[in-house]
Coordinates of C-alpha atoms in Angstrom, one line a residue:
M20 CA -7.6 -21.4 24.0
K21 CA -8.9 -17.9 23.6
V22 CA -11.5 -18.2 19.6
M23 CA -11.6 -14.1 18.1
R24 CA -14.9 -13.6 17.1
P25 CA -15.2 -12.2 13.0
V26 CA -17.5 -9.2 13.8
N27 CA -21.2 -9.5 12.8
T28 CA -24.3 -6.9 13.4
K29 CA -26.9 -9.9 13.9
Q30 CA -26.6 -11.6 17.2
C31 CA -26.2 -15.2 16.5
V32 CA -24.5 -15.2 13.3
P33 CA -21.1 -14.8 15.6
L34 CA -22.1 -17.3 17.5
I35 CA -22.1 -19.8 14.6
Y36 CA -18.9 -19.0 14.2
A37 CA -17.6 -19.4 17.2
L38 CA -18.9 -22.7 16.9
L39 CA -17.8 -23.3 13.5
Q40 CA -13.8 -22.4 14.1
L41 CA -14.3 -24.9 17.2
I42 CA -15.2 -27.8 14.3
I43 CA -12.1 -26.5 12.8
L44 CA -10.3 -26.1 14.7
Y45 CA -10.8 -29.6 16.6
G46 CA -13.4 -31.7 15.0
G47 CA -14.2 -31.3 10.9
P48 CA -12.9 -34.8 9.6
N49 CA -10.9 -33.4 6.9
A50 CA -10.3 -29.7 9.1
V51 CA -6.6 -28.0 10.6
T52 CA -6.4 -29.5 13.7
G53 CA -4.7 -26.3 15.2
V54 CA -1.4 -24.6 15.0
W55 CA 1.7 -25.7 17.4
P56 CA 2.7 -23.1 19.4
L57 CA -0.5 -21.5 19.2
P58 CA -0.3 -17.6 18.0
R59 CA -0.9 -15.2 20.3
A60 CA -4.3 -14.0 18.3
L61 CA -5.7 -16.3 16.2
T62 CA -9.2 -16.4 14.3
V63 CA -10.1 -18.8 11.7
Y64 CA -13.3 -18.4 9.5
P65 CA -15.1 -21.6 7.9
D66 CA -14.7 -20.4 4.4
R67 CA -12.8 -23.1 2.9
I68 CA -10.1 -22.0 -0.1
P69 CA -8.5 -24.0 -2.6
L70 CA -5.2 -24.5 -3.2
N71 CA -3.5 -25.9 -6.1
P72 CA 0.6 -26.7 -5.7
R73 CA 1.5 -25.3 -10.1
T74 CA -1.0 -22.2 -9.2
F75 CA 1.0 -21.1 -5.7
Y76 CA 3.2 -18.7 -5.8
F77 CA 5.1 -16.5 -3.4
D78 CA 5.3 -12.5 -3.7
Y79 CA 7.9 -9.7 -2.7
G80 CA 5.4 -6.6 -1.8
R81 CA 6.4 -3.3 -3.7
Q82 CA 6.4 -2.1 -0.5
S83 CA 9.0 -4.3 1.3
A84 CA 12.2 -3.9 3.0
T85 CA 13.7 -7.1 1.6
Q86 CA 12.4 -7.9 -2.0
Q87 CA 13.8 -11.4 -4.5
G88 CA 17.1 -11.7 -4.1
C89 CA 17.0 -12.3 -0.6
S90 CA 18.9 -15.8 0.7
V91 CA 17.1 -16.2 3.8
L92 CA 13.7 -16.2 2.1
D93 CA 14.5 -17.2 -1.6
A94 CA 15.6 -20.9 0.1
A95 CA 12.6 -20.2 2.4
F96 CA 10.1 -20.7 -0.2
R97 CA 12.0 -23.2 -1.9
R98 CA 11.6 -25.6 1.0
Y99 CA 7.8 -24.1 2.4
L100 CA 6.7 -25.4 -0.8
W101 CA 8.1 -28.9 -0.2
I102 CA 6.4 -28.7 3.0
I103 CA 3.6 -27.6 2.4
F104 CA 2.7 -29.1 -0.6
P105 CA 4.0 -33.0 0.7
D106 CA 2.8 -34.7 -2.0
Y107 CA 4.0 -32.1 -5.0
T108 CA 7.7 -31.7 -6.6
A109 CA 7.8 -28.5 -7.9
E110 CA 10.0 -28.7 -11.6
N111 CA 13.6 -28.7 -10.2
G112 CA 12.7 -27.2 -7.4
Q113 CA 12.5 -23.6 -8.6
V114 CA 10.3 -21.5 -7.0
T115 CA 8.2 -18.9 -9.1
F116 CA 6.5 -15.8 -8.1
A117 CA 3.0 -14.3 -8.5
V118 CA 1.1 -14.5 -11.7
N119 CA -2.0 -13.4 -12.7
N120 CA -4.9 -16.5 -11.5
S121 CA -3.0 -17.6 -8.6
F122 CA -3.0 -18.0 -5.2
N123 CA -0.4 -15.5 -4.2
L124 CA 1.3 -15.4 -0.5
H125 CA 2.7 -11.8 0.1
I126 CA 5.9 -11.0 2.2
S127 CA 6.6 -8.0 3.5
T128 CA 9.2 -6.5 6.0
D129 CA 10.1 -3.1 7.5
H130 CA 14.0 -3.9 7.1
N131 CA 16.3 -5.9 4.7
D132 CA 18.1 -8.6 7.7
C133 CA 18.5 -11.2 4.7
E134 CA 22.9 -11.4 4.9
N135 CA 22.4 -10.7 8.6
Y136 CA 22.6 -13.3 11.4
P137 CA 19.2 -13.5 13.7
N138 CA 20.7 -12.4 17.1
E139 CA 18.9 -11.9 21.2
D140 CA 17.4 -8.2 19.8
S141 CA 16.0 -9.9 16.2
S142 CA 12.3 -9.4 16.3
E143 CA 10.4 -12.1 15.3
R144 CA 6.2 -10.8 15.7
Y145 CA 4.8 -11.7 12.6
N146 CA 0.8 -10.8 11.5
L147 CA -0.7 -13.4 8.9
S148 CA -4.2 -12.2 6.9
V149 CA -5.2 -15.5 4.3
S150 CA -8.6 -15.0 2.3
A151 CA -9.5 -15.8 -1.3
G152 CA -7.0 -15.7 -3.5
H153 CA -4.5 -14.4 -1.7
A154 CA -2.7 -14.2 1.6
S155 CA 0.0 -11.5 3.2
L156 CA 2.6 -12.1 5.5
N157 CA 4.2 -9.3 7.4
A158 CA 7.1 -8.7 9.9
A159 CA 9.5 -6.4 11.3
T160 CA 12.3 -9.1 9.8
V161 CA 13.0 -12.3 7.6
W162 CA 12.8 -14.3 11.2
G163 CA 9.6 -13.0 11.5
I164 CA 8.8 -13.6 7.8
L165 CA 10.5 -17.8 8.9
R166 CA 7.6 -18.0 11.6
G167 CA 4.6 -17.0 9.8
L168 CA 5.5 -19.2 6.9
E169 CA 5.5 -21.9 9.8
T170 CA 2.5 -21.0 11.0
F171 CA 0.9 -20.6 7.3
S172 CA 2.3 -24.6 6.6
Q173 CA 0.7 -25.7 9.2
L174 CA -3.2 -24.4 8.8
V175 CA -3.2 -26.2 5.5
Y176 CA -4.7 -29.6 5.0
Q177 CA -6.2 -31.8 3.2
D178 CA -9.0 -33.9 2.2
E179 CA -9.8 -37.2 2.0
H180 CA -9.0 -37.1 -2.0
G181 CA -5.9 -35.6 -1.7
S182 CA -7.1 -31.7 -2.1
Y183 CA -5.4 -28.6 -0.4
F184 CA -6.9 -26.3 1.4
V185 CA -7.0 -23.3 3.7
N186 CA -9.4 -21.7 5.5
K187 CA -10.0 -17.8 5.8
T188 CA -7.5 -16.7 8.7
Y189 CA -6.3 -14.2 10.4
I190 CA -3.4 -13.9 13.2
E191 CA -1.4 -11.9 15.6
D192 CA 1.5 -13.6 17.4
Y193 CA 4.9 -12.7 18.6
P194 CA 6.8 -14.7 21.1
R195 CA 6.9 -14.6 25.3
F196 CA 10.3 -15.3 25.4
Q197 CA 13.1 -14.3 23.4
F198 CA 15.5 -17.4 24.3
R199 CA 13.9 -20.7 23.1
G200 CA 16.9 -23.7 22.9
I201 CA 17.5 -26.7 22.5
L202 CA 21.1 -28.0 24.2
L203 CA 22.3 -31.0 21.9
D204 CA 25.5 -33.4 24.1
T205 CA 27.6 -33.9 20.7
S206 CA 30.9 -34.9 23.4
R207 CA 29.0 -37.9 25.1
H208 CA 28.0 -39.4 21.8
Y209 CA 28.8 -38.1 18.9
L210 CA 26.0 -36.1 16.5
P211 CA 26.8 -36.8 13.1
V212 CA 26.0 -33.2 11.1
Y213 CA 22.9 -34.5 9.6
A214 CA 21.2 -35.4 12.9
I215 CA 22.2 -31.8 14.2
L216 CA 20.9 -30.0 10.9
K217 CA 18.2 -32.5 11.1
T218 CA 17.2 -31.4 15.1
L219 CA 17.3 -28.0 13.3
D220 CA 14.2 -28.5 11.1
A221 CA 12.5 -29.6 13.7
M222 CA 13.5 -26.8 15.9
S223 CA 11.8 -24.6 13.5
Y224 CA 9.2 -26.4 13.0
S225 CA 8.6 -25.4 17.0
K226 CA 9.5 -22.1 16.7
F227 CA 12.8 -22.5 18.6
N228 CA 15.8 -19.9 18.1
V229 CA 18.7 -20.7 19.9
L230 CA 21.1 -24.7 18.9
H231 CA 23.3 -24.3 22.0
W232 CA 25.4 -26.8 21.1
H233 CA 27.4 -28.2 24.1
I234 CA 30.0 -29.6 21.9
V235 CA 32.9 -30.2 24.0
D236 CA 33.2 -32.5 27.8
D237 CA 34.9 -34.6 30.4
P238 CA 34.4 -38.1 27.2
S239 CA 35.9 -36.0 24.3
F240 CA 36.5 -32.9 22.1
P241 CA 35.4 -33.4 18.8
Y242 CA 35.6 -29.5 17.9
Q243 CA 38.5 -29.0 15.1
S244 CA 40.5 -26.4 16.1
R245 CA 43.1 -24.1 14.1
S246 CA 45.0 -23.0 16.7
F247 CA 45.0 -26.0 18.8
P248 CA 44.7 -29.5 16.5
N249 CA 46.1 -31.8 19.2
L250 CA 43.1 -31.2 21.2
S251 CA 41.0 -32.9 18.4
N252 CA 43.5 -35.3 17.5
K253 CA 44.1 -36.2 20.7
G254 CA 41.1 -36.1 22.3
A255 CA 38.5 -36.9 20.2
F256 CA 36.5 -40.2 20.3
H257 CA 38.6 -41.0 16.7
P258 CA 40.4 -38.1 15.2
E259 CA 39.1 -38.6 11.4
T260 CA 35.5 -39.6 12.1
H261 CA 34.3 -38.3 15.2
I262 CA 35.4 -34.1 15.1
Y263 CA 33.6 -31.1 13.9
T264 CA 35.7 -30.4 11.1
Q265 CA 36.0 -25.6 10.7
S266 CA 33.6 -26.7 7.2
D267 CA 31.2 -28.5 9.2
V268 CA 30.7 -26.2 12.3
R269 CA 30.0 -23.2 8.9
R270 CA 27.8 -26.0 7.5
V271 CA 25.8 -26.2 10.7
I272 CA 25.7 -21.7 11.6
S273 CA 24.8 -21.0 7.7
Y274 CA 21.7 -24.3 8.2
A275 CA 21.1 -22.6 11.6
R276 CA 20.6 -19.4 10.1
L277 CA 18.3 -19.7 6.8
R278 CA 16.4 -21.2 9.8
G279 CA 16.0 -18.1 11.8
I280 CA 18.1 -20.0 14.9
R281 CA 21.4 -18.7 16.8
V282 CA 24.0 -21.5 17.3
L283 CA 25.4 -20.7 21.0
P284 CA 28.7 -22.9 21.7
E285 CA 29.7 -23.9 25.2
F286 CA 33.2 -25.3 26.0
D287 CA 32.9 -25.8 29.5
S288 CA 35.7 -25.4 32.0
P289 CA 37.0 -25.4 34.9
G290 CA 35.7 -28.5 34.9
H291 CA 34.1 -31.4 32.6
T292 CA 37.6 -31.2 30.8
R293 CA 39.0 -34.5 31.2
S294 CA 39.2 -34.7 27.3
W295 CA 40.8 -30.9 26.6
G296 CA 44.1 -32.6 29.0
K297 CA 44.3 -34.9 26.4
G298 CA 46.0 -33.1 23.6
Q299 CA 46.8 -29.5 25.1
S300 CA 50.0 -30.0 28.5
D301 CA 50.0 -28.1 31.1
L302 CA 46.2 -27.6 31.1
L303 CA 44.6 -29.9 33.6
T304 CA 45.8 -30.3 37.4
P305 CA 47.7 -32.9 38.1
C306 CA 46.4 -34.5 41.8
Y307 CA 48.7 -35.3 44.4
K308 CA 48.5 -38.2 46.5
G309 CA 51.5 -39.3 49.4
G310 CA 52.7 -36.0 48.3
A311 CA 53.9 -37.0 44.8
P312 CA 51.5 -36.8 41.8
S313 CA 49.3 -39.9 41.4
G314 CA 48.9 -40.1 37.5
A315 CA 45.3 -38.7 37.9
F316 CA 44.1 -35.2 36.5
G317 CA 41.6 -32.8 37.8
P318 CA 40.0 -29.2 36.5
V319 CA 42.1 -26.9 34.8
N320 CA 44.9 -25.3 36.7
P321 CA 44.0 -21.4 37.8
A322 CA 47.3 -21.2 38.6
L323 CA 49.2 -21.2 35.6
Q324 CA 49.7 -17.7 33.5
S325 CA 49.6 -20.8 30.5
T326 CA 46.1 -21.6 31.2
Y327 CA 45.6 -17.8 30.5
Q328 CA 47.6 -17.3 27.6
F329 CA 45.7 -21.0 26.4
M330 CA 42.2 -19.7 26.8
T331 CA 42.7 -16.0 24.7
A332 CA 43.9 -18.2 21.9
L333 CA 41.0 -20.3 22.0
F334 CA 38.7 -18.2 22.6
Q335 CA 39.9 -15.8 20.1
E336 CA 39.7 -18.8 17.5
V337 CA 35.9 -19.6 18.2
S338 CA 34.7 -16.3 19.0
S339 CA 36.2 -15.8 15.3
V340 CA 33.9 -19.1 14.0
F341 CA 30.7 -18.5 15.5
P342 CA 29.2 -15.3 14.5
D343 CA 26.1 -14.7 18.4
S344 CA 26.9 -12.5 20.4
Y345 CA 26.3 -15.3 23.1
I346 CA 29.2 -17.9 24.2
H347 CA 28.3 -20.2 27.5
L348 CA 31.5 -20.8 29.6
G349 CA 30.3 -23.5 31.6
G350 CA 31.9 -23.5 35.1
D351 CA 29.6 -26.6 36.6
E352 CA 30.4 -29.3 38.8
V353 CA 33.3 -28.3 40.1
D354 CA 35.9 -31.4 42.2
F355 CA 37.7 -29.5 44.0
S356 CA 40.0 -32.7 45.6
C357 CA 42.2 -32.2 43.2
W358 CA 42.8 -28.5 43.6
R359 CA 43.3 -29.5 47.2
S360 CA 45.8 -31.9 47.0
N361 CA 48.3 -29.7 44.9
P362 CA 51.1 -27.7 46.7
H363 CA 51.3 -25.4 44.2
V364 CA 47.9 -24.8 43.4
R365 CA 47.5 -24.3 47.4
A366 CA 50.3 -22.1 47.7
F367 CA 48.7 -20.1 45.1
M368 CA 45.7 -19.6 46.9
Q369 CA 47.8 -18.0 49.9
K370 CA 49.9 -15.7 48.0
M371 CA 46.4 -14.7 46.1
G372 CA 44.5 -14.1 50.1
F373 CA 42.3 -17.2 49.3
G374 CA 43.4 -19.3 52.2
G375 CA 41.8 -22.9 52.1
D376 CA 38.2 -21.1 49.9
F377 CA 38.4 -23.4 47.0
P378 CA 35.0 -21.6 45.6
K379 CA 37.3 -18.1 45.8
L380 CA 39.4 -20.2 43.6
E381 CA 36.6 -21.2 41.0
A382 CA 35.8 -17.7 41.2
F383 CA 39.2 -16.2 40.5
Y384 CA 39.4 -18.2 37.6
V385 CA 35.9 -18.5 35.9
E386 CA 35.4 -13.9 36.0
N387 CA 39.7 -14.4 34.1
I388 CA 37.1 -16.1 31.3
V389 CA 34.2 -13.8 31.8
N390 CA 37.0 -10.8 31.4
I391 CA 38.9 -12.5 27.9
T392 CA 35.4 -13.4 26.4
S393 CA 33.9 -9.2 27.4
A394 CA 37.3 -8.6 25.4
L395 CA 36.3 -10.2 22.4
N396 CA 32.1 -8.2 22.9
K397 CA 31.3 -11.7 23.4
T398 CA 27.9 -11.8 26.6
S399 CA 29.1 -15.0 29.2
I400 CA 26.4 -17.5 30.5
V401 CA 27.6 -20.0 32.9
W402 CA 25.9 -22.3 34.5
Q403 CA 24.4 -21.4 38.1
D404 CA 27.0 -23.1 39.9
V405 CA 28.9 -20.0 39.7
F406 CA 26.1 -17.9 40.7
D407 CA 25.7 -20.1 43.8
Y408 CA 29.3 -19.4 45.1
H409 CA 30.8 -16.1 43.4
E410 CA 30.9 -13.0 45.3
R411 CA 31.3 -10.1 42.4
R412 CA 27.6 -11.0 41.0
S413 CA 27.7 -7.8 39.0
A414 CA 30.3 -9.2 37.0
L415 CA 28.5 -12.1 35.1
S416 CA 25.4 -11.5 32.9
V417 CA 23.5 -14.2 32.3
V418 CA 23.2 -17.5 34.3
E419 CA 21.2 -20.8 33.7
V420 CA 19.4 -22.1 36.1
W421 CA 19.8 -25.7 35.9
K422 CA 19.2 -28.1 39.1
H423 CA 16.3 -29.8 40.0
G424 CA 14.0 -28.7 43.3
C425 CA 13.0 -25.1 43.3
Y426 CA 14.0 -23.9 40.6
L427 CA 11.9 -21.4 40.5
C428 CA 14.1 -19.5 43.9
K429 CA 17.0 -20.2 42.5
V430 CA 15.3 -17.5 39.9
R431 CA 14.1 -15.6 42.0
Q432 CA 17.0 -15.1 43.6
V433 CA 19.2 -14.6 40.4
T434 CA 17.2 -12.6 39.1
K435 CA 17.0 -10.3 42.3
A436 CA 20.6 -9.6 41.6
G437 CA 19.6 -7.9 38.6
L438 CA 21.2 -10.6 36.5
R439 CA 19.4 -12.4 33.7
V440 CA 18.0 -16.0 33.5
I441 CA 17.4 -19.3 31.3
L442 CA 15.8 -21.8 32.9
A443 CA 16.5 -25.4 31.9
S444 CA 15.3 -27.6 35.6
P445 CA 11.9 -28.7 33.9
W446 CA 12.8 -29.1 30.8
Y447 CA 15.7 -31.9 30.9
L448 CA 14.7 -34.9 29.3
D449 CA 16.9 -37.6 29.1
L450 CA 16.1 -37.9 33.7
P451 CA 14.8 -41.5 33.1
G452 CA 11.1 -41.1 35.1
P453 CA 7.4 -41.0 32.8
T454 CA 8.9 -40.0 29.5
H455 CA 5.7 -40.6 28.0
N456 CA 4.1 -37.5 29.5
W457 CA 4.7 -34.8 27.4
A458 CA 2.4 -32.7 30.3
R459 CA 4.8 -32.6 32.1
Y460 CA 7.2 -30.5 30.5
Y461 CA 4.0 -28.1 29.3
T462 CA 2.4 -27.4 33.0
V463 CA 6.0 -24.9 33.6
W464 CA 5.3 -21.9 35.2
P465 CA 8.4 -20.1 34.2
L466 CA 7.4 -16.5 36.1
A467 CA 5.4 -17.9 39.1
F468 CA 7.9 -17.1 42.1
P469 CA 7.4 -13.4 44.1
G470 CA 9.1 -10.3 42.0
S471 CA 8.6 -7.2 40.6
E472 CA 8.1 -7.0 36.4
K473 CA 11.5 -5.6 36.6
Q474 CA 12.9 -9.4 37.9
K475 CA 10.4 -11.1 35.5
R476 CA 11.4 -8.8 32.8
L477 CA 15.0 -11.0 33.0
V478 CA 14.2 -13.9 32.7
I479 CA 14.8 -14.1 29.0
G480 CA 13.9 -17.7 28.3
G481 CA 14.2 -21.6 28.7
E482 CA 16.4 -24.0 27.2
V483 CA 15.1 -28.0 27.0
C484 CA 18.4 -30.4 27.0
M485 CA 19.4 -33.2 25.7
W486 CA 22.1 -34.7 27.6
G487 CA 24.2 -37.5 26.0
E488 CA 25.2 -39.9 28.3
Y489 CA 22.2 -42.7 26.6
V490 CA 21.3 -40.4 23.5
D491 CA 23.0 -40.7 20.1
A492 CA 22.1 -40.3 16.5
T493 CA 20.0 -43.7 17.1
N494 CA 17.1 -42.4 19.5
L495 CA 18.0 -38.7 19.4
F496 CA 14.3 -37.8 17.9
P497 CA 12.2 -39.5 19.6
K498 CA 13.2 -38.9 22.9
L499 CA 13.3 -34.9 21.5
W500 CA 11.0 -35.6 20.2
P501 CA 7.6 -34.4 20.1
R502 CA 8.2 -33.3 24.3
A503 CA 10.3 -30.9 23.2
S504 CA 7.5 -28.9 21.1
A505 CA 5.8 -28.8 24.8
A506 CA 8.4 -26.9 26.2
A507 CA 8.1 -24.6 22.9
E508 CA 4.7 -23.8 23.4
R509 CA 5.4 -22.8 26.8
L510 CA 8.1 -20.8 26.0
W511 CA 5.9 -18.9 22.9
S512 CA 2.5 -18.7 23.4
D513 CA 0.3 -16.9 26.1
E514 CA 0.3 -19.4 29.0
K515 CA -3.3 -18.4 29.8
Q516 CA -4.3 -19.6 26.2
T517 CA -1.9 -22.5 26.8
S518 CA -2.4 -23.7 29.9
S519 CA -4.8 -26.6 29.3
V520 CA -3.4 -30.3 29.2
E521 CA -7.0 -31.5 27.8
R522 CA -7.4 -28.8 24.9
A523 CA -3.6 -28.7 23.9
S524 CA -3.3 -32.4 23.7
P525 CA -5.2 -33.0 20.4
R526 CA -3.5 -29.9 19.0
L527 CA -0.1 -31.6 19.7
E528 CA -0.9 -35.4 17.9
D529 CA -1.7 -33.4 15.2
F530 CA 1.8 -31.4 14.5
R531 CA 3.3 -34.4 15.9
C532 CA 1.8 -36.5 12.5
K533 CA 3.1 -33.1 10.4
L534 CA 6.0 -33.8 12.2
L535 CA 6.1 -38.1 11.4
R536 CA 5.7 -36.4 7.7
R537 CA 7.8 -34.1 7.2
G538 CA 10.8 -36.9 8.7
I539 CA 11.5 -36.0 12.1
Q540 CA 11.0 -39.8 14.0
A541 CA 9.1 -38.0 16.8
G542 CA 7.8 -40.4 19.8
P543 CA 4.0 -41.2 19.8
L544 CA 1.9 -39.8 22.4
Y545 CA -0.1 -42.6 23.4
V546 CA -2.7 -45.1 21.5
G547 CA -3.5 -44.1 17.9
H548 CA -2.6 -43.6 14.3
C549 CA -1.2 -41.1 11.6
K550 CA -2.8 -40.6 8.2
H551 CA 0.9 -40.6 7.2
E552 CA 3.2 -42.5 9.1
F553 CA 6.9 -42.3 10.1
Q554 CA 8.7 -43.8 6.3
G555 CA 12.1 -43.6 7.1
V556 CA 15.2 -41.1 6.8

């Protein structure tokens, strides 16, 4: 990593300081191993500052736009007091604000966005300065403060006697990409709400900022709709125990907001909708065999006006429940065989002038859904399949690249068309392979394609995908962590400073131990141990 050296007029002192910094970051017996993901500019000095949880206080600066009573930061202070001092329990969970003769962490923001939700334009930039007796954490927004609090928490360490210390430090930091997501699939296996909330905690530790909630799919429809209750009554694995009520969804969104995380729902169609048809008649296409209905059903029926009336009502509800401006519409892996077999669909295609071009039919359907969500002031995301068959690509906004092979070729193609890109292809953590090899997710270079700077600015970020065929609450966390953290650093940190697996390895080992101590069942990277092993839920 690039180490910033403190200024000194004596020539030998900077070199000594630089060597001491490396010892502090990588080799000292009681030293902090480092921060994950790596900040943009990090200077750690040898000066060691003792901390006492009984005299450690948070303090809003006088010039700060945010003051005491901010829901996001007041909750963060309570949360991080336990994270910074894991052996200490504050009385009644109360946070006391600054007094004299203490270590004060001064907080200052330029804007008061305490009651807002994070969005695609939210600044997460922060500056952190730590010296004897106090630290200053400055940011434009509360979301930047949250990222800075996480960094500060990772700088604090304990000696062999359990005493807490932090070194004199200066950090300037901001993310490389604005969209840094985790996809959870709650259709193939139901994930209890506690598992989703715990995932949000772990995401905040790695500075992820988007939960892509793939909430429904072929196997089950666990989202309990106010407008269409039969979707979950008949489409969920169980209508009472394996659903997400409106209260559950609000709880997830609120929990995520307090951690600076957006919740982006996906209602994938026209394929991946078998569970929808159980609770909504005439939505799916009847398949034909030998000139008669076979009893099987295929994708959503794009030939019926009732389909679009239903989708309008459903997305009106979804838009009111999920406050984020983005919504994922899916559009992948559509099997045309059922449409091809249905005489009414074929007649509709002739009427529309599509002939036998089924990709045109799918494009017609998706464009209608995009128009519905656009009218609700939502920015739509689609899987790359939609881009591949869509002739009117100007109607699209954001494309998620997920297929393997030359995925950067597709990124180049999509950005050349002037569309924004989310990259997921290299971060499918559910796929078989050497799952212990976190380096395969670290040595990913999202912008390593020939193209203009304008094209590369259209790559808004990336996403780790944890599909649910073989994943439920019993194995979610060790499969996801700390491998997802490798992608987190790629999406947050400067690429040149984080190109070495060997130099990153001790920091990730240390970070994995931090996750264990915070209650996240992060899987081992290799042979070794943590001073504080996982103690159970």
